[in-house]
Short mmCIF file of C-alpha atoms in Angstrom, two decimals:
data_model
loop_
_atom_site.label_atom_id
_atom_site.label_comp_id
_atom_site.label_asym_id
_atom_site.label_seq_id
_atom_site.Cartn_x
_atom_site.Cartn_y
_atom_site.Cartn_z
CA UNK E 11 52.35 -142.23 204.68
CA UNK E 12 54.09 -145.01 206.51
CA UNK E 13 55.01 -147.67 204.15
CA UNK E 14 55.21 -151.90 205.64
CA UNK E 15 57.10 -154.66 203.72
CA UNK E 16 55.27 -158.14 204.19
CA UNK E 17 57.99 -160.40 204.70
CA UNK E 18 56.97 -164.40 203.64
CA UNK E 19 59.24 -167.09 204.06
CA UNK E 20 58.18 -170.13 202.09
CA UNK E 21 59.29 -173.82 202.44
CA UNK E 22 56.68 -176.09 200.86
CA UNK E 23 53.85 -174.43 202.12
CA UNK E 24 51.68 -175.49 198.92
CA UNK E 25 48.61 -176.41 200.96
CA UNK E 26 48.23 -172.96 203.04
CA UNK E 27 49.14 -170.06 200.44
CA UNK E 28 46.14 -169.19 198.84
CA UNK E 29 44.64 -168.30 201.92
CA UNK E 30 47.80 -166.72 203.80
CA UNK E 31 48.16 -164.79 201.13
CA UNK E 32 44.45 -164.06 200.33
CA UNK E 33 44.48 -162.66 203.99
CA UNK E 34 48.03 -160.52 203.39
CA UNK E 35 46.18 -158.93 200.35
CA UNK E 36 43.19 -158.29 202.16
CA UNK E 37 44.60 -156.19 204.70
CA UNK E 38 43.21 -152.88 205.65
CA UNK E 39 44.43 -149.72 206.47
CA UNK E 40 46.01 -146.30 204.67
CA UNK E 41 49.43 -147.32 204.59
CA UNK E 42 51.97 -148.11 201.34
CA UNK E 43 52.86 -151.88 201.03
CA UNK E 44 55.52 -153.87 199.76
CA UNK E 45 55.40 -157.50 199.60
CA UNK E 46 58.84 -160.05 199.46
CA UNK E 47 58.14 -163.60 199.38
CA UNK E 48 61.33 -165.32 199.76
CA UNK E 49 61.26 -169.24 198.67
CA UNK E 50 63.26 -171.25 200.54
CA UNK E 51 64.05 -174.33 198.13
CA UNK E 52 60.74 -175.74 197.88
CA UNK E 53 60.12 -178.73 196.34
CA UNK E 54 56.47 -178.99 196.24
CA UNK E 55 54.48 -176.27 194.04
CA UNK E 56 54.92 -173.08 196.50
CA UNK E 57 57.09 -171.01 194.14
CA UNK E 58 54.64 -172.24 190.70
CA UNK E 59 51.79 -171.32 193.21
CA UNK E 60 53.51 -167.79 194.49
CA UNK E 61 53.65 -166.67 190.72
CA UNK E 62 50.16 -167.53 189.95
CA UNK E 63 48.44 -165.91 193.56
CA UNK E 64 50.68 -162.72 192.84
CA UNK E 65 50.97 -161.96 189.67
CA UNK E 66 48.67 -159.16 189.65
CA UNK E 67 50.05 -157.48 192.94
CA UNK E 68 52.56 -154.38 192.73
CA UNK E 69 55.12 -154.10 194.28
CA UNK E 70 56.27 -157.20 194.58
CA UNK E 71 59.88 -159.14 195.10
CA UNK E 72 59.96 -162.87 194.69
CA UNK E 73 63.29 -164.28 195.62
CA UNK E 74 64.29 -167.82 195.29
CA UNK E 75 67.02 -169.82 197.02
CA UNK E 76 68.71 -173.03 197.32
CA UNK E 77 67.22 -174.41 200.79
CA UNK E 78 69.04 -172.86 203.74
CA UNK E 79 67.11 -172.60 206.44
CA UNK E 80 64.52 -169.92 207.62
CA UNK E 81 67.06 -167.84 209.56
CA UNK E 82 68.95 -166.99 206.61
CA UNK E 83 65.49 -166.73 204.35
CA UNK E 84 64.05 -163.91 207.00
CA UNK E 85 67.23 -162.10 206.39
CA UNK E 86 66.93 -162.08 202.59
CA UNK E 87 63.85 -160.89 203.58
CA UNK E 88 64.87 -158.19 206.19
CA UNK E 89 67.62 -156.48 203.92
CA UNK E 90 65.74 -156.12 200.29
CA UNK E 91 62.72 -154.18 202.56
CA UNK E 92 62.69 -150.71 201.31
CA UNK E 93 60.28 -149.68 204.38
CA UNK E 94 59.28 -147.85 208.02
CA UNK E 95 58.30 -151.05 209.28
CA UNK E 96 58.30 -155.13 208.60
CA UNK E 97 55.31 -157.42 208.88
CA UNK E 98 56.79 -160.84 209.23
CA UNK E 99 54.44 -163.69 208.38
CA UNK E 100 54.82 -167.39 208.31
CA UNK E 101 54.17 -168.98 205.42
CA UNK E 102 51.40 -170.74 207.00
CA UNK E 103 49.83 -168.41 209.28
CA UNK E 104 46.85 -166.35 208.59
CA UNK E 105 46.21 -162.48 209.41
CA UNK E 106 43.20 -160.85 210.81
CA UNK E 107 42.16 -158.18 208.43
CA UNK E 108 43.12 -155.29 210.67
CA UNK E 109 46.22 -157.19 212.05
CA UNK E 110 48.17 -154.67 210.19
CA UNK E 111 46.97 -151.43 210.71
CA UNK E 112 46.24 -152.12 214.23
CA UNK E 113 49.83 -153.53 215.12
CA UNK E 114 51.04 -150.16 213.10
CA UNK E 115 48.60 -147.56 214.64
CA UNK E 116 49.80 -148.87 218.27
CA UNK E 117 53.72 -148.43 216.78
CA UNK E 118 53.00 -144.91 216.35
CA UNK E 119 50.88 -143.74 218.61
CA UNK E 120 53.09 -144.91 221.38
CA UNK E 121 56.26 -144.34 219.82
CA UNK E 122 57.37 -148.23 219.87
CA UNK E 123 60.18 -149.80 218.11
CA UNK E 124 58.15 -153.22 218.14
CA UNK E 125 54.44 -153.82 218.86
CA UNK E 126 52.55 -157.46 218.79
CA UNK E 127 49.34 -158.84 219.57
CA UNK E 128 48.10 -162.22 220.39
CA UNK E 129 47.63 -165.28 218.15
CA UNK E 130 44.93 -168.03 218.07
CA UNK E 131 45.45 -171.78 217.35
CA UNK E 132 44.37 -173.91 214.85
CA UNK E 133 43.36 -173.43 211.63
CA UNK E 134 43.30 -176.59 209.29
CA UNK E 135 44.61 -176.02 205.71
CA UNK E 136 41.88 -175.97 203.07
CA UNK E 137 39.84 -174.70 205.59
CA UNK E 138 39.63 -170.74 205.90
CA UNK E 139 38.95 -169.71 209.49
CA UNK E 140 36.86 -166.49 210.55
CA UNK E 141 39.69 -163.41 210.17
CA UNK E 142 37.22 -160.33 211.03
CA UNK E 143 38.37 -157.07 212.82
CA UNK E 144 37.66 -157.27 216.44
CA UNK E 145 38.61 -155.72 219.88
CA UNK E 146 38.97 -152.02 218.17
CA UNK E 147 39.66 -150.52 221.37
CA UNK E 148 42.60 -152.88 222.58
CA UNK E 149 44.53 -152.44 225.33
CA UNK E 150 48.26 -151.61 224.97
CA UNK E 151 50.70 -152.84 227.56
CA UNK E 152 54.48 -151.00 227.40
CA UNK E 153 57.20 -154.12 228.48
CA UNK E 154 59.61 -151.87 230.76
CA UNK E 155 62.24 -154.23 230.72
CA UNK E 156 61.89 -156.07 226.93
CA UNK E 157 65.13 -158.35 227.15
CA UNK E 158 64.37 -159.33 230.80
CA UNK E 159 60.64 -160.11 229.58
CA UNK E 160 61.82 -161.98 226.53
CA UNK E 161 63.81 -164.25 228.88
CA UNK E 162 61.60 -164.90 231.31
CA UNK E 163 58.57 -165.50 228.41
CA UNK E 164 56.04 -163.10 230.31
CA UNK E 165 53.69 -160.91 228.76
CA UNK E 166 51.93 -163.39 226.72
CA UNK E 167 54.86 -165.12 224.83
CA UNK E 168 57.21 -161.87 224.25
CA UNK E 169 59.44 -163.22 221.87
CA UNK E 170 55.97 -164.54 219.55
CA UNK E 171 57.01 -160.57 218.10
CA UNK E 172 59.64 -162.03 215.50
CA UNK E 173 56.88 -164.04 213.94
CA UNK E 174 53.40 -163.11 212.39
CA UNK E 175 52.19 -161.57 215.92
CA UNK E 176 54.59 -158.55 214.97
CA UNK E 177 55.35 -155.42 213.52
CA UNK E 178 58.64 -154.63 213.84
CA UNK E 179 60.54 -151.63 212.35
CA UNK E 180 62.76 -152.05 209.77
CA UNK E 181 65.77 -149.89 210.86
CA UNK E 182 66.17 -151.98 214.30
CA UNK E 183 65.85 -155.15 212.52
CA UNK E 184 68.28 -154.10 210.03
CA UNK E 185 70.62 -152.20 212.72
CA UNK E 186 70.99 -155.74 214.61
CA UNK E 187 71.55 -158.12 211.74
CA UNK E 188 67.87 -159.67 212.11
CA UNK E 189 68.05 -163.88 213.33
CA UNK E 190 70.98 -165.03 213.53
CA UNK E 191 71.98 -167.27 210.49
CA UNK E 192 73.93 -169.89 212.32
CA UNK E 193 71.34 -170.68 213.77
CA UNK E 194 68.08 -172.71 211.74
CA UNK E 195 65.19 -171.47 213.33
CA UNK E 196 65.28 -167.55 213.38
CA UNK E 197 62.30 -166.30 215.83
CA UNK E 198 64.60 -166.67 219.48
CA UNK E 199 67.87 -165.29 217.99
CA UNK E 200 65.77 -162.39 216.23
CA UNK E 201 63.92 -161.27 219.66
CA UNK E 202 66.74 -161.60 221.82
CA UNK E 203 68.62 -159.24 219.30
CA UNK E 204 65.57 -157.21 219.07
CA UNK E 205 64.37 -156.89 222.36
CA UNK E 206 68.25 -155.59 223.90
CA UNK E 207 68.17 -152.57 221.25
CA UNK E 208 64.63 -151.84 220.56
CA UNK E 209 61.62 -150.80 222.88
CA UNK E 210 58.18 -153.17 222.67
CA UNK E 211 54.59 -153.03 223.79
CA UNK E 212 51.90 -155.54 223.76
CA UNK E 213 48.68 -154.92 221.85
CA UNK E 214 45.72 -156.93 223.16
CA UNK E 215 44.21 -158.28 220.49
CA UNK E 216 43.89 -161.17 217.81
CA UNK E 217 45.95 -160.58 214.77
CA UNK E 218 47.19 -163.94 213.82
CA UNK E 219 45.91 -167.35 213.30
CA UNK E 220 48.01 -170.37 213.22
CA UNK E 221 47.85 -173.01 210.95
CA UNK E 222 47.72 -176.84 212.82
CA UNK E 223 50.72 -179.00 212.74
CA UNK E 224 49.34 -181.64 215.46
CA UNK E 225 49.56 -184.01 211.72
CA UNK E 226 52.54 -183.75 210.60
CA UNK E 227 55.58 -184.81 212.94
CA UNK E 228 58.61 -182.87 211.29
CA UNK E 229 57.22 -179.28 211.10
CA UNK E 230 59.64 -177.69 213.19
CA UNK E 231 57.49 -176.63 215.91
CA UNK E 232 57.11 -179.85 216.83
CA UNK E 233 60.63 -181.26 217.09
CA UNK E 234 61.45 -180.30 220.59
CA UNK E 235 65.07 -181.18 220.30
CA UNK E 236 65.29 -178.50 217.41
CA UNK E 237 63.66 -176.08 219.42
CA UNK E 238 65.67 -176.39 222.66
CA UNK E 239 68.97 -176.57 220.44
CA UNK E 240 68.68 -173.46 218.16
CA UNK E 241 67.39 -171.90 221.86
CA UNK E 242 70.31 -172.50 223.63
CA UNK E 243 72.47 -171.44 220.58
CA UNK E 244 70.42 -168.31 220.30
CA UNK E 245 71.01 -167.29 223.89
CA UNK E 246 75.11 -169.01 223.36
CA UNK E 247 75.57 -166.42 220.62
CA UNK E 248 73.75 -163.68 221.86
CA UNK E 249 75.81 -163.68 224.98
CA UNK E 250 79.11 -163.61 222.88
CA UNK E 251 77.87 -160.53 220.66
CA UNK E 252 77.22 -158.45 224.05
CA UNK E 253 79.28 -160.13 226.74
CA UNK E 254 80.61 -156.80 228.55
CA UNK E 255 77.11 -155.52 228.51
CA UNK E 256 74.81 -158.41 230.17
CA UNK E 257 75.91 -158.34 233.87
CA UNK E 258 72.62 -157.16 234.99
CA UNK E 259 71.07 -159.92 232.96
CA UNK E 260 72.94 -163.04 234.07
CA UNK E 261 70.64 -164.44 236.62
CA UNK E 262 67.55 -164.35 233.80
CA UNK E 263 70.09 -166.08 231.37
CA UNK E 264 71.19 -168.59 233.52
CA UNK E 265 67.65 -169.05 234.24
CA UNK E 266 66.54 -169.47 230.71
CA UNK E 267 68.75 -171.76 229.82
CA UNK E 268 68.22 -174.36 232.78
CA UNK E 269 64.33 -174.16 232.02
CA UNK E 270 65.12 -174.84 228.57
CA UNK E 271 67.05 -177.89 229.75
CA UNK E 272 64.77 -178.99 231.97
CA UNK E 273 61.64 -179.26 230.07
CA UNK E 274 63.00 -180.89 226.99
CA UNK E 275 64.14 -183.81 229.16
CA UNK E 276 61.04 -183.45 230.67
CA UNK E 277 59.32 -183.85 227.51
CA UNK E 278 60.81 -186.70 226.56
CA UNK E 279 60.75 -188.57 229.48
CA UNK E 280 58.40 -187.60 232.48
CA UNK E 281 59.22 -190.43 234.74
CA UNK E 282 61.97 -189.51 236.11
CA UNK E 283 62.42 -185.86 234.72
CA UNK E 284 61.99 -184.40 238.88
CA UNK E 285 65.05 -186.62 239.64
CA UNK E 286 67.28 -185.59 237.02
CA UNK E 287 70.37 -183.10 237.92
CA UNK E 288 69.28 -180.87 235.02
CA UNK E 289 65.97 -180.47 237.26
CA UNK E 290 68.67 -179.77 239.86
CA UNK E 291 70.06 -177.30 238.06
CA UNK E 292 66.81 -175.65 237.12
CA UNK E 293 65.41 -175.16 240.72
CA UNK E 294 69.51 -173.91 241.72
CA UNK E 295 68.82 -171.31 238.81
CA UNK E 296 66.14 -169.55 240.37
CA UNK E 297 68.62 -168.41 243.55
CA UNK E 298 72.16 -169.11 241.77
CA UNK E 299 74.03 -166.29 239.83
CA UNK E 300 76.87 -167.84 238.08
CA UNK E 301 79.26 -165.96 235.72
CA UNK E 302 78.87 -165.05 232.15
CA UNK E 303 81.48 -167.74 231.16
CA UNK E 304 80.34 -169.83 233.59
CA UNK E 305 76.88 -169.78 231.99
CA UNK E 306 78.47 -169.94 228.26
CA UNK E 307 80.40 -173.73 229.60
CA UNK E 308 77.09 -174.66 230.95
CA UNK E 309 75.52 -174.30 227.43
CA UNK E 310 78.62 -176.01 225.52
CA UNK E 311 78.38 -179.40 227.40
CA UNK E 312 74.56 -179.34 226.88
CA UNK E 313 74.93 -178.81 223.08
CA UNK E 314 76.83 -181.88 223.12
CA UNK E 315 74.38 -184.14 224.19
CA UNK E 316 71.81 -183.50 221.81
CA UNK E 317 71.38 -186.16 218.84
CA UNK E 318 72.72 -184.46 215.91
CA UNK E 319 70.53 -187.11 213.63
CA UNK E 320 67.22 -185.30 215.20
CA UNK E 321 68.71 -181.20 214.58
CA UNK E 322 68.89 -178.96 211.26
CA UNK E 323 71.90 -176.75 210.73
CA UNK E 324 72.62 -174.51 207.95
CA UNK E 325 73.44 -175.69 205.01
CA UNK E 326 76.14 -173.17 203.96
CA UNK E 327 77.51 -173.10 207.81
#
């Protein structure tokens, strides 16, 4: 019997964790389980609240840390499994019932290194949304070209696999060091890693709800300068760990990264966004094929000009 290791990182999540992890320890299926919650510094009640909602659950590891970031949480996370496979979830987000077993069932049959399905927004906390098995005879789509696919964002949001939308398994995420912990947030880093060694299909069905942040302005979702700038660092150091080994990939980097640029000015200031030479450099990306080191500059004098007061780092970097 296959066994999965739920994998929870937890930064003051107080307000969603009886029902995120009502729904983890409803989920159904004929497989062995192992759950690691990993608390992330908290300072609200998630870790008094952890104890309480678990403490009748086997096999279970609670770890606790000083706060460092969710890259280097994940990781805690990813190297104390004991497991075939990992079912990351976000200490927010809620599982379909079947979200497991399905995700795991699609793994095998096909022979996949990573499977993951689709995810539905909003759920409001205190509020527990309709999680009932559905689409039992889901399509599976095989990504021929995962890394390509990841940096393009096709196939329904690709890279969504190194959050609750996957099931990933736990030799590959091991094998490539899991998100990269210079870098805050750890879904881009993870995937890129992931989808260069591993081989991923799509499953097309609901097995994830997300919880809505559209109240709160610093969850990190919705700081758009965090997200392009742990991004751009994700693709920065992913390019140095395989240099001699992404020629045929430089156009799709190059590409990713000038899109990233782009639509974070864009973002922020729509007026005169079309003008701008990053939107330039954006449209010159989709017939332009610079170097390797040539994109690696282009993402050092970008870094720069982000405001340091608005971006996260690591607090042991």
């Amino acid at each position: 019997m296959k066994k999965i290791s739920f994998i929870i990182p937890i930064y003051n999540k107080a307000r969603y964790l009886k029902l995120v992890l009502k729904a983890i320890e409803e989920q159904i299926g004929d497989f062995d389980k192992e759950y690691i919650l990993i608390d992330d510094g908290s300072t609200d009640d998630s870790l008094s609240l952890i104890k309480e909602l678990t403490k009748n659950w086997s096999n279970l590891n609670i770890i606790t840390q000083d706060n460092q970031g969710p890259s280097v949480a994940v990781n805690k996370g990813i190297f104390a499994a004991k497991s075939d496979f990992i079912k990351l979830v976000d200490g927010d987000d809620i599982l379909i019932s079947d979200a497991t077993i399905s995700l795991l069932n699609a793994a095998l049959e096909n022979n996949l290194d990573i499977i993951y399905g689709k995810r539905s927004n909003y759920y409001q906390a205190g509020r527990a949304p309709a999680c009932k098995a559905s689409d039992i005879n889901a399509k599976i789509s095989i990504i021929k070209d995962p890394l390509k696919s990841v940096l393009q964002g096709s196939i329904r949001g690709v890279s969504s696999f190194a959050g609750t939308s996957g099931l990933i398994k736990t030799e590959l995420l091991q094998k490539t060091l899991g998100s990269n912990e210079k870098i805050f947030i750890q879904d881009f880093s993870m995937a890129l890693r992931c989808s260069f060694k591993g081989s991923i299909g799509f499953l097309d069905k609901e097995v994830a709800i997300l919880a809505d942040h559209s109240f709160k302005e610093d969850h990190l979702s919705s700081n758009i300068d965090q997200e392009a700038h742990d991004a751009l660092l994700a693709i920065y150091y992913f390019i140095l760990e395989n240099q001699d080994q992404l020629e045929d990939y430089k156009r799709y980097l190059y590409k990713r990264v000038a899109k990233i640029i782009w639509k974070i000015q864009y973002k922020k200031s729509k007026q005169d966004s079309f003008f701008s030479k990053h939107f330039l450099d954006y449209l010159l990306s989709k017939v332009s094929s610079p170097t390797i080191d040539e994109i690696l500059i282009y993402i050092e004098s970008v870094i720069k000009e982000f405001d340091q007061g608005n971006i996260r780092l690591i607090k042991n970097q």
